[in-house]
Amino acid sequence: MRDVVFTRGSGWMPTVIREDGELKVMLAAGADANHEPRTFTVPIGEAHLAVIREDLARHLLLWSAVLPLCDAAGTRGRLDEDAAVALLDPVLLSVPADVDALFRRIRWDRSRLVAHGADVALLDRGQVCRAMRAATEVPNEKRAQEDHANRRRAARGTVLGPLDAAILRYTGQYLHGATVPRRMPDAVDPALLPQVMRVIATAEQACAGMRIGLDPRRGNRATDKQDWDRTAATVDAAVRRAYPELVDDAVRTVSFLMCAEVADRSRSTPVEDGHADLGESAKTALTFTDDKGGEKAWRRDGPRTASAEFWEFVADRSGTDNEVFTIEDEPMGEGVQLHFYADSIARITTVRPGEAGSDPQYRVEYRLVDGLAGYRSLVDAFVRGGCAALDRHGPWISDVAEFERARRRRPGR
């Protein structure tokens, strides 16, 4: 038989119950293996109930002190009841100085106290009782999240100034740096908003006209990392030059915002193929293949260029286990093979066709490639004029061992 003896408005604060005639504090904390909340109970006396009923601050301090014991129980372990009972008198019945001393020795949950109105500066000084004088029954979880974010930054040696904090609030990254940034002017103190907008304007001017294209090597939605890094570096340099007092977190969030917006604009802008007039030597029919048996034919009389069709084929089929793609002109006996995993390309030409059952002979030459832009240039050149058009894009290396040495010497390898 369980009866509720005392509870406060917040559903998560410990409740006092009477179970089989015994007073207990009951609290929910953590989750079991099925992700359902776990409930723990700790036996208490009438003197403890009187303090919990009359003193909100002591009630919250007890909750903060017991929560780490609940966390230690994990998903199926037992609560260390002796340790929990040992906290009752020191937290609920001791003088403030002794409570402060206790909290300097034990683990306790800071977030619960901050959410319920604790003075953060006093908590930092170890004065937990004074910090709880303005405690509130209704929690403010955002306040606890902000305190956690500030402590995380402080551990990295970062202290935000008013403008830094305003910029992070504007982009929505004050609490979580991994959040995709967006524009939130209403989250900023109106007195600081004009300064924030001047920083944003500096960043916008720096990246005006820049583009962050999609990278079909990583699917239909991935952005080109080189484009992204180039845009971020441009914005970073401009903002740091104009506002050298800003901390790295503030500059980084502005760069992230600009890159995200440039990428969005680029997605809505059609890619210009630039191959409307390919000339006499251009390919008229090609076959695209991948390492997984995929194949697609292209003809010049179709509605789209070979380059556009090929990169769409790559975007639809590329993956971590599918990073080799080939463009072949079978009648001409030539083609190129792109090795995305190795940042390289091979051009392949038929030296002697197979005759009377013999295998054909090929000449294979390799070249390192610098990012997606490098791949696009080489594909365009092959579509325009075949392997001969790739001569000026050398050097090409025919010796495999020599090429592997060149690849290992490449910076970043």
GROMACS .gro file of C-alpha atoms in nm:
model
  413
    1MET     CA    1   0.000   0.000   0.000
    2ARG     CA    2   0.149   0.333  -0.110
    3ASP     CA    3   0.011   0.679  -0.022
    4VAL     CA    4   0.148   1.018  -0.126
    5VAL     CA    5   0.225   1.224   0.184
    6PHE     CA    6   0.382   1.533   0.025
    7THR     CA    7   0.461   1.648  -0.326
    8ARG     CA    8   0.549   1.972  -0.499
    9GLY     CA    9   0.434   2.106  -0.836
   10SER     CA   10   0.726   1.976  -1.042
   11GLY     CA   11   0.654   1.616  -1.135
   12TRP     CA   12   1.024   1.519  -1.121
   13MET     CA   13   1.103   1.649  -0.773
   14PRO     CA   14   1.126   1.380  -0.503
   15THR     CA   15   0.792   1.292  -0.349
   16VAL     CA   16   0.737   1.175   0.007
   17ILE     CA   17   0.524   0.860   0.031
   18ARG     CA   18   0.412   0.622   0.304
   19GLU     CA   19   0.461   0.260   0.201
   20ASP     CA   20   0.354  -0.019   0.436
   21GLY     CA   21   0.360   0.233   0.716
   22GLU     CA   22   0.712   0.362   0.645
   23LEU     CA   23   0.798   0.713   0.525
   24LYS     CA   24   1.011   0.722   0.212
   25VAL     CA   25   1.139   0.970  -0.041
   26MET     CA   26   1.059   0.850  -0.393
   27LEU     CA   27   1.232   0.991  -0.700
   28ALA     CA   28   1.254   0.902  -1.068
   29ALA     CA   29   1.601   0.907  -1.222
   30GLY     CA   30   1.768   0.745  -1.519
   31ALA     CA   31   1.610   0.473  -1.727
   32ASP     CA   32   1.598   0.095  -1.738
   33ALA     CA   33   1.703  -0.128  -2.028
   34ASN     CA   34   1.367  -0.056  -2.197
   35HIS     CA   35   1.419   0.321  -2.165
   36GLU     CA   36   1.144   0.348  -1.904
   37PRO     CA   37   1.212   0.580  -1.605
   38ARG     CA   38   1.356   0.409  -1.299
   39THR     CA   39   1.205   0.485  -0.957
   40PHE     CA   40   1.404   0.474  -0.634
   41THR     CA   41   1.298   0.508  -0.271
   42VAL     CA   42   1.491   0.604   0.041
   43PRO     CA   43   1.351   0.564   0.396
   44ILE     CA   44   1.325   0.891   0.594
   45GLY     CA   45   1.203   1.009   0.934
   46GLU     CA   46   0.941   1.260   1.044
   47ALA     CA   47   1.209   1.528   1.100
   48HIS     CA   48   1.323   1.490   0.741
   49LEU     CA   49   0.964   1.518   0.615
   50ALA     CA   50   0.916   1.840   0.812
   51VAL     CA   51   1.218   2.003   0.645
   52ILE     CA   52   1.122   1.881   0.297
   53ARG     CA   53   0.770   2.018   0.348
   54GLU     CA   54   0.881   2.359   0.476
   55ASP     CA   55   1.212   2.429   0.299
   56LEU     CA   56   1.218   2.420  -0.082
   57ALA     CA   57   1.593   2.484  -0.092
   58ARG     CA   58   1.676   2.185   0.129
   59HIS     CA   59   1.434   1.969  -0.073
   60LEU     CA   60   1.626   2.061  -0.390
   61LEU     CA   61   1.964   2.010  -0.228
   62LEU     CA   62   1.863   1.658  -0.122
   63TRP     CA   63   1.751   1.583  -0.477
   64SER     CA   64   2.083   1.711  -0.613
   65ALA     CA   65   2.280   1.498  -0.366
   66VAL     CA   66   2.090   1.172  -0.426
   67LEU     CA   67   2.071   1.188  -0.807
   68PRO     CA   68   2.435   1.077  -0.862
   69LEU     CA   69   2.364   0.765  -0.655
   70CYS     CA   70   2.067   0.690  -0.880
   71ASP     CA   71   2.283   0.740  -1.187
   72ALA     CA   72   2.540   0.500  -1.043
   73ALA     CA   73   2.270   0.232  -1.020
   74GLY     CA   74   2.254   0.230  -1.399
   75THR     CA   75   1.977   0.053  -1.589
   76ARG     CA   76   1.928  -0.239  -1.350
   77GLY     CA   77   2.157  -0.199  -1.047
   78ARG     CA   78   2.039  -0.138  -0.691
   79LEU     CA   79   2.051   0.204  -0.528
   80ASP     CA   80   2.315   0.229  -0.255
   81GLU     CA   81   2.052   0.286   0.013
   82ASP     CA   82   2.303   0.320   0.295
   83ALA     CA   83   2.481   0.601   0.112
   84ALA     CA   84   2.149   0.772   0.040
   85VAL     CA   85   2.032   0.747   0.401
   86ALA     CA   86   2.369   0.884   0.515
   87LEU     CA   87   2.294   1.203   0.320
   88LEU     CA   88   1.962   1.279   0.490
   89ASP     CA   89   2.078   1.437   0.817
   90PRO     CA   90   2.376   1.629   0.669
   91VAL     CA   91   2.166   1.778   0.387
   92LEU     CA   92   1.834   1.837   0.564
   93LEU     CA   93   1.926   1.896   0.931
   94SER     CA   94   2.277   2.046   0.934
   95VAL     CA   95   2.366   2.415   0.955
   96PRO     CA   96   2.445   2.585   0.619
   97ALA     CA   97   2.822   2.583   0.670
   98ASP     CA   98   2.818   2.205   0.718
   99VAL     CA   99   2.597   2.159   0.411
  100ASP     CA  100   2.842   2.364   0.205
  101ALA     CA  101   3.129   2.152   0.335
  102LEU     CA  102   2.941   1.832   0.250
  103PHE     CA  103   2.882   1.947  -0.109
  104ARG     CA  104   3.254   2.007  -0.146
  105ARG     CA  105   3.312   1.637  -0.068
  106ILE     CA  106   3.036   1.456  -0.257
  107ARG     CA  107   2.917   1.434  -0.615
  108TRP     CA  108   2.602   1.634  -0.674
  109ASP     CA  109   2.383   1.730  -0.968
  110ARG     CA  110   2.446   2.096  -1.049
  111SER     CA  111   2.192   2.116  -1.332
  112ARG     CA  112   1.893   2.054  -1.100
  113LEU     CA  113   1.994   2.341  -0.876
  114VAL     CA  114   2.058   2.582  -1.163
  115ALA     CA  115   1.729   2.489  -1.330
  116HIS     CA  116   1.550   2.576  -1.005
  117GLY     CA  117   1.704   2.920  -0.971
  118ALA     CA  118   2.039   2.871  -0.798
  119ASP     CA  119   2.279   3.165  -0.806
  120VAL     CA  120   2.551   3.038  -1.040
  121ALA     CA  121   2.826   3.260  -0.900
  122LEU     CA  122   2.759   3.139  -0.544
  123LEU     CA  123   2.757   2.776  -0.661
  124ASP     CA  124   3.097   2.835  -0.819
  125ARG     CA  125   3.223   2.960  -0.482
  126GLY     CA  126   3.087   2.653  -0.300
  127GLN     CA  127   2.812   2.842  -0.113
  128VAL     CA  128   2.525   2.612  -0.207
  129CYS     CA  129   2.289   2.714   0.071
  130ARG     CA  130   2.313   3.085  -0.009
  131ALA     CA  131   2.286   3.002  -0.379
  132MET     CA  132   1.944   2.843  -0.317
  133ARG     CA  133   1.786   3.139  -0.134
  134ALA     CA  134   1.597   3.240  -0.448
  135ALA     CA  135   1.505   2.882  -0.542
  136THR     CA  136   1.194   2.834  -0.755
  137GLU     CA  137   0.956   2.541  -0.756
  138VAL     CA  138   0.911   2.558  -1.134
  139PRO     CA  139   1.231   2.468  -1.323
  140ASN     CA  140   1.388   2.661  -1.610
  141GLU     CA  141   1.569   2.390  -1.807
  142LYS     CA  142   1.713   2.638  -2.056
  143ARG     CA  143   1.894   2.811  -1.771
  144ALA     CA  144   2.059   2.481  -1.678
  145GLN     CA  145   2.152   2.417  -2.040
  146GLU     CA  146   2.314   2.759  -2.068
  147ASP     CA  147   2.511   2.703  -1.750
  148HIS     CA  148   2.633   2.367  -1.883
  149ALA     CA  149   2.734   2.528  -2.214
  150ASN     CA  150   2.924   2.805  -2.033
  151ARG     CA  151   3.109   2.554  -1.815
  152ARG     CA  152   3.196   2.346  -2.121
  153ARG     CA  153   3.340   2.655  -2.290
  154ALA     CA  154   3.526   2.756  -1.973
  155ALA     CA  155   3.690   2.413  -1.964
  156ARG     CA  156   3.831   2.495  -2.308
  157GLY     CA  157   3.953   2.832  -2.183
  158THR     CA  158   3.683   3.030  -2.367
  159VAL     CA  159   3.510   3.320  -2.198
  160LEU     CA  160   3.238   3.494  -2.396
  161GLY     CA  161   3.203   3.870  -2.411
  162PRO     CA  162   2.858   4.027  -2.455
  163LEU     CA  163   2.894   4.047  -2.836
  164ASP     CA  164   3.025   3.689  -2.857
  165ALA     CA  165   2.725   3.562  -2.661
  166ALA     CA  166   2.485   3.771  -2.870
  167ILE     CA  167   2.626   3.628  -3.194
  168LEU     CA  168   2.589   3.271  -3.067
  169ARG     CA  169   2.231   3.343  -2.962
  170TYR     CA  170   2.161   3.496  -3.305
  171THR     CA  171   2.272   3.176  -3.480
  172GLY     CA  172   2.105   2.945  -3.227
  173GLN     CA  173   2.439   2.790  -3.129
  174TYR     CA  174   2.472   2.928  -2.778
  175LEU     CA  175   2.368   2.598  -2.621
  176HIS     CA  176   2.486   2.346  -2.879
  177GLY     CA  177   2.769   2.409  -3.122
  178ALA     CA  178   2.657   2.119  -3.341
  179THR     CA  179   2.317   2.274  -3.410
  180VAL     CA  180   2.270   2.387  -3.769
  181PRO     CA  181   2.287   2.768  -3.746
  182ARG     CA  182   1.997   2.988  -3.844
  183ARG     CA  183   1.904   3.353  -3.802
  184MET     CA  184   1.724   3.425  -3.475
  185PRO     CA  185   1.726   3.803  -3.419
  186ASP     CA  186   1.453   3.778  -3.154
  187ALA     CA  187   1.692   3.578  -2.933
  188VAL     CA  188   1.933   3.872  -2.909
  189ASP     CA  189   1.919   4.163  -2.665
  190PRO     CA  190   1.783   4.452  -2.878
  191ALA     CA  191   2.068   4.675  -2.753
  192LEU     CA  192   2.325   4.434  -2.902
  193LEU     CA  193   2.138   4.341  -3.220
  194PRO     CA  194   2.280   4.628  -3.434
  195GLN     CA  195   2.637   4.520  -3.348
  196VAL     CA  196   2.552   4.159  -3.434
  197MET     CA  197   2.407   4.266  -3.768
  198ARG     CA  198   2.723   4.461  -3.853
  199VAL     CA  199   2.929   4.145  -3.798
  200ILE     CA  200   2.686   3.946  -4.015
  201ALA     CA  201   2.702   4.212  -4.286
  202THR     CA  202   3.083   4.186  -4.290
  203ALA     CA  203   3.055   3.811  -4.338
  204GLU     CA  204   2.793   3.845  -4.613
  205GLN     CA  205   3.009   4.085  -4.809
  206ALA     CA  206   3.309   3.853  -4.779
  207CYS     CA  207   3.131   3.552  -4.934
  208ALA     CA  208   2.913   3.736  -5.187
  209GLY     CA  209   2.914   3.546  -5.515
  210MET     CA  210   3.077   3.234  -5.369
  211ARG     CA  211   2.934   2.891  -5.434
  212ILE     CA  212   2.931   2.563  -5.245
  213GLY     CA  213   2.836   2.292  -5.489
  214LEU     CA  214   2.712   1.944  -5.421
  215ASP     CA  215   2.963   1.661  -5.413
  216PRO     CA  216   2.813   1.369  -5.607
  217ARG     CA  217   3.089   1.142  -5.479
  218ARG     CA  218   2.905   1.145  -5.146
  219GLY     CA  219   2.547   1.124  -5.268
  220ASN     CA  220   2.276   1.364  -5.378
  221ARG     CA  221   2.288   1.602  -5.079
  222ALA     CA  222   2.652   1.623  -4.967
  223THR     CA  223   2.834   1.953  -5.016
  224ASP     CA  224   3.178   1.996  -5.169
  225LYS     CA  225   3.419   2.009  -4.876
  226GLN     CA  226   3.676   2.219  -5.064
  227ASP     CA  227   3.410   2.477  -5.154
  228TRP     CA  228   3.288   2.478  -4.794
  229ASP     CA  229   3.637   2.518  -4.648
  230ARG     CA  230   3.723   2.794  -4.895
  231THR     CA  231   3.406   2.988  -4.807
  232ALA     CA  232   3.462   2.938  -4.433
  233ALA     CA  233   3.822   3.059  -4.458
  234THR     CA  234   3.716   3.369  -4.653
  235VAL     CA  235   3.448   3.461  -4.399
  236ASP     CA  236   3.675   3.379  -4.105
  237ALA     CA  237   3.952   3.608  -4.233
  238ALA     CA  238   3.715   3.899  -4.302
  239VAL     CA  239   3.541   3.879  -3.963
  240ARG     CA  240   3.866   3.844  -3.768
  241ARG     CA  241   4.016   4.138  -3.953
  242ALA     CA  242   3.717   4.361  -3.877
  243TYR     CA  243   3.648   4.232  -3.523
  244PRO     CA  244   3.971   4.095  -3.373
  245GLU     CA  245   3.819   4.092  -3.024
  246LEU     CA  246   3.572   3.813  -3.107
  247VAL     CA  247   3.646   3.467  -2.965
  248ASP     CA  248   3.683   3.165  -3.191
  249ASP     CA  249   3.336   3.032  -3.105
  250ALA     CA  250   3.170   3.351  -3.231
  251VAL     CA  251   3.373   3.367  -3.553
  252ARG     CA  252   3.317   2.998  -3.619
  253THR     CA  253   2.939   3.024  -3.581
  254VAL     CA  254   2.926   3.316  -3.828
  255SER     CA  255   3.133   3.115  -4.079
  256PHE     CA  256   2.906   2.814  -4.030
  257LEU     CA  257   2.596   3.028  -4.087
  258MET     CA  258   2.737   3.179  -4.407
  259CYS     CA  259   2.848   2.841  -4.543
  260ALA     CA  260   2.507   2.687  -4.472
  261GLU     CA  261   2.333   2.974  -4.650
  262VAL     CA  262   2.571   2.969  -4.948
  263ALA     CA  263   2.519   2.593  -4.979
  264ASP     CA  264   2.140   2.639  -4.973
  265ARG     CA  265   2.155   2.904  -5.243
  266SER     CA  266   2.385   2.687  -5.453
  267ARG     CA  267   2.142   2.393  -5.433
  268SER     CA  268   1.866   2.608  -5.579
  269THR     CA  269   2.089   2.736  -5.861
  270PRO     CA  270   2.122   2.496  -6.157
  271VAL     CA  271   2.476   2.385  -6.232
  272GLU     CA  272   2.593   2.529  -6.562
  273ASP     CA  273   2.730   2.245  -6.772
  274GLY     CA  274   2.912   2.481  -7.006
  275HIS     CA  275   2.926   2.222  -7.283
  276ALA     CA  276   2.656   2.336  -7.526
  277ASP     CA  277   2.908   2.366  -7.809
  278LEU     CA  278   3.142   2.071  -7.778
  279GLY     CA  279   3.302   2.086  -8.121
  280GLU     CA  280   3.391   1.822  -8.379
  281SER     CA  281   3.607   1.606  -8.153
  282ALA     CA  282   3.347   1.574  -7.879
  283LYS     CA  283   3.206   1.237  -7.783
  284THR     CA  284   2.876   1.128  -7.934
  285ALA     CA  285   2.811   0.817  -7.725
  286LEU     CA  286   2.951   0.703  -7.390
  287THR     CA  287   2.892   0.431  -7.131
  288PHE     CA  288   2.914   0.496  -6.757
  289THR     CA  289   2.983   0.208  -6.518
  290ASP     CA  290   3.066   0.160  -6.152
  291ASP     CA  291   3.224  -0.107  -5.934
  292LYS     CA  292   2.890  -0.267  -5.848
  293GLY     CA  293   2.772  -0.358  -6.196
  294GLY     CA  294   2.580  -0.038  -6.258
  295GLU     CA  295   2.570   0.090  -6.616
  296LYS     CA  296   2.420   0.385  -6.800
  297ALA     CA  297   2.442   0.485  -7.166
  298TRP     CA  298   2.458   0.842  -7.291
  299ARG     CA  299   2.411   0.978  -7.643
  300ARG     CA  300   2.484   1.327  -7.765
  301ASP     CA  301   2.137   1.371  -7.915
  302GLY     CA  302   1.981   1.348  -7.567
  303PRO     CA  303   1.860   1.644  -7.361
  304ARG     CA  304   2.159   1.662  -7.124
  305THR     CA  305   2.534   1.674  -7.154
  306ALA     CA  306   2.756   1.377  -7.084
  307SER     CA  307   2.910   1.547  -6.781
  308ALA     CA  308   2.572   1.620  -6.624
  309GLU     CA  309   2.450   1.264  -6.685
  310PHE     CA  310   2.771   1.113  -6.551
  311TRP     CA  311   2.772   1.310  -6.225
  312GLU     CA  312   2.406   1.226  -6.171
  313PHE     CA  313   2.498   0.859  -6.218
  314VAL     CA  314   2.774   0.900  -5.958
  315ALA     CA  315   2.546   1.075  -5.708
  316ASP     CA  316   2.282   0.802  -5.739
  317ARG     CA  317   2.524   0.512  -5.693
  318SER     CA  318   2.830   0.628  -5.500
  319GLY     CA  319   2.902   0.500  -5.151
  320THR     CA  320   3.182   0.394  -4.920
  321ASP     CA  321   3.183   0.056  -5.095
  322ASN     CA  322   3.138   0.199  -5.446
  323GLU     CA  323   3.408   0.455  -5.528
  324VAL     CA  324   3.533   0.355  -5.873
  325PHE     CA  325   3.351   0.494  -6.178
  326THR     CA  326   3.437   0.461  -6.546
  327ILE     CA  327   3.350   0.658  -6.861
  328GLU     CA  328   3.412   0.455  -7.174
  329ASP     CA  329   3.401   0.527  -7.547
  330GLU     CA  330   3.400   0.169  -7.668
  331PRO     CA  331   3.416   0.236  -8.044
  332MET     CA  332   3.722   0.458  -7.994
  333GLY     CA  333   3.876   0.215  -7.748
  334GLU     CA  334   3.939   0.469  -7.473
  335GLY     CA  335   3.807   0.575  -7.138
  336VAL     CA  336   3.881   0.719  -6.796
  337GLN     CA  337   3.844   0.554  -6.457
  338LEU     CA  338   3.793   0.769  -6.147
  339HIS     CA  339   3.919   0.635  -5.814
  340PHE     CA  340   3.750   0.850  -5.549
  341TYR     CA  341   3.905   0.656  -5.261
  342ALA     CA  342   4.255   0.744  -5.387
  343ASP     CA  343   4.198   1.095  -5.529
  344SER     CA  344   4.325   0.969  -5.863
  345ILE     CA  345   4.218   0.900  -6.219
  346ALA     CA  346   4.342   0.664  -6.490
  347ARG     CA  347   4.315   0.720  -6.866
  348ILE     CA  348   4.298   0.402  -7.065
  349THR     CA  349   4.364   0.370  -7.439
  350THR     CA  350   4.358   0.057  -7.653
  351VAL     CA  351   4.700  -0.006  -7.807
  352ARG     CA  352   4.602  -0.322  -7.994
  353PRO     CA  353   4.251  -0.470  -8.022
  354GLY     CA  354   4.205  -0.831  -7.938
  355GLU     CA  355   4.231  -1.051  -8.247
  356ALA     CA  356   4.188  -1.421  -8.308
  357GLY     CA  357   4.100  -1.485  -7.945
  358SER     CA  358   4.386  -1.281  -7.799
  359ASP     CA  359   4.328  -1.020  -7.530
  360PRO     CA  360   4.349  -0.654  -7.629
  361GLN     CA  361   4.644  -0.449  -7.506
  362TYR     CA  362   4.587  -0.125  -7.316
  363ARG     CA  363   4.800   0.167  -7.211
  364VAL     CA  364   4.703   0.285  -6.861
  365GLU     CA  365   4.829   0.616  -6.722
  366TYR     CA  366   4.756   0.767  -6.381
  367ARG     CA  367   4.722   1.114  -6.237
  368LEU     CA  368   4.650   1.255  -5.893
  369VAL     CA  369   4.337   1.469  -5.868
  370ASP     CA  370   4.278   1.775  -5.650
  371GLY     CA  371   3.922   1.753  -5.522
  372LEU     CA  372   3.590   1.755  -5.701
  373ALA     CA  373   3.682   2.055  -5.919
  374GLY     CA  374   3.980   1.859  -6.050
  375TYR     CA  375   3.761   1.561  -6.134
  376ARG     CA  376   3.507   1.782  -6.311
  377SER     CA  377   3.778   1.943  -6.527
  378LEU     CA  378   3.918   1.607  -6.631
  379VAL     CA  379   3.576   1.460  -6.709
  380ASP     CA  380   3.488   1.770  -6.915
  381ALA     CA  381   3.814   1.745  -7.106
  382PHE     CA  382   3.759   1.377  -7.186
  383VAL     CA  383   3.402   1.443  -7.303
  384ARG     CA  384   3.525   1.723  -7.530
  385GLY     CA  385   3.818   1.547  -7.690
  386GLY     CA  386   3.888   1.202  -7.549
  387CYS     CA  387   4.220   1.087  -7.403
  388ALA     CA  388   4.416   1.315  -7.637
  389ALA     CA  389   4.248   1.618  -7.475
  390LEU     CA  390   4.387   1.506  -7.138
  391ASP     CA  391   4.751   1.552  -7.244
  392ARG     CA  392   4.761   1.911  -7.123
  393HIS     CA  393   4.619   1.801  -6.785
  394GLY     CA  394   4.930   1.594  -6.701
  395PRO     CA  395   5.170   1.480  -6.587
  396TRP     CA  396   5.048   1.125  -6.648
  397ILE     CA  397   5.239   0.834  -6.495
  398SER     CA  398   5.238   0.491  -6.658
  399ASP     CA  399   5.446   0.309  -6.395
  400VAL     CA  400   5.218   0.190  -6.113
  401ALA     CA  401   5.496   0.177  -5.850
  402GLU     CA  402   5.608   0.530  -5.938
  403PHE     CA  403   5.249   0.650  -5.915
  404GLU     CA  404   5.204   0.490  -5.572
  405ARG     CA  405   5.517   0.665  -5.449
  406ALA     CA  406   5.380   0.998  -5.578
  407ARG     CA  407   5.051   0.931  -5.403
  408ARG     CA  408   5.223   0.855  -5.071
  409ARG     CA  409   5.430   1.173  -5.098
  410ARG     CA  410   5.117   1.381  -5.138
  411PRO     CA  411   5.051   1.619  -4.844
  412GLY     CA  412   4.796   1.483  -4.602
  413ARG     CA  413   4.872   1.121  -4.685
   0.00000   0.00000   0.00000
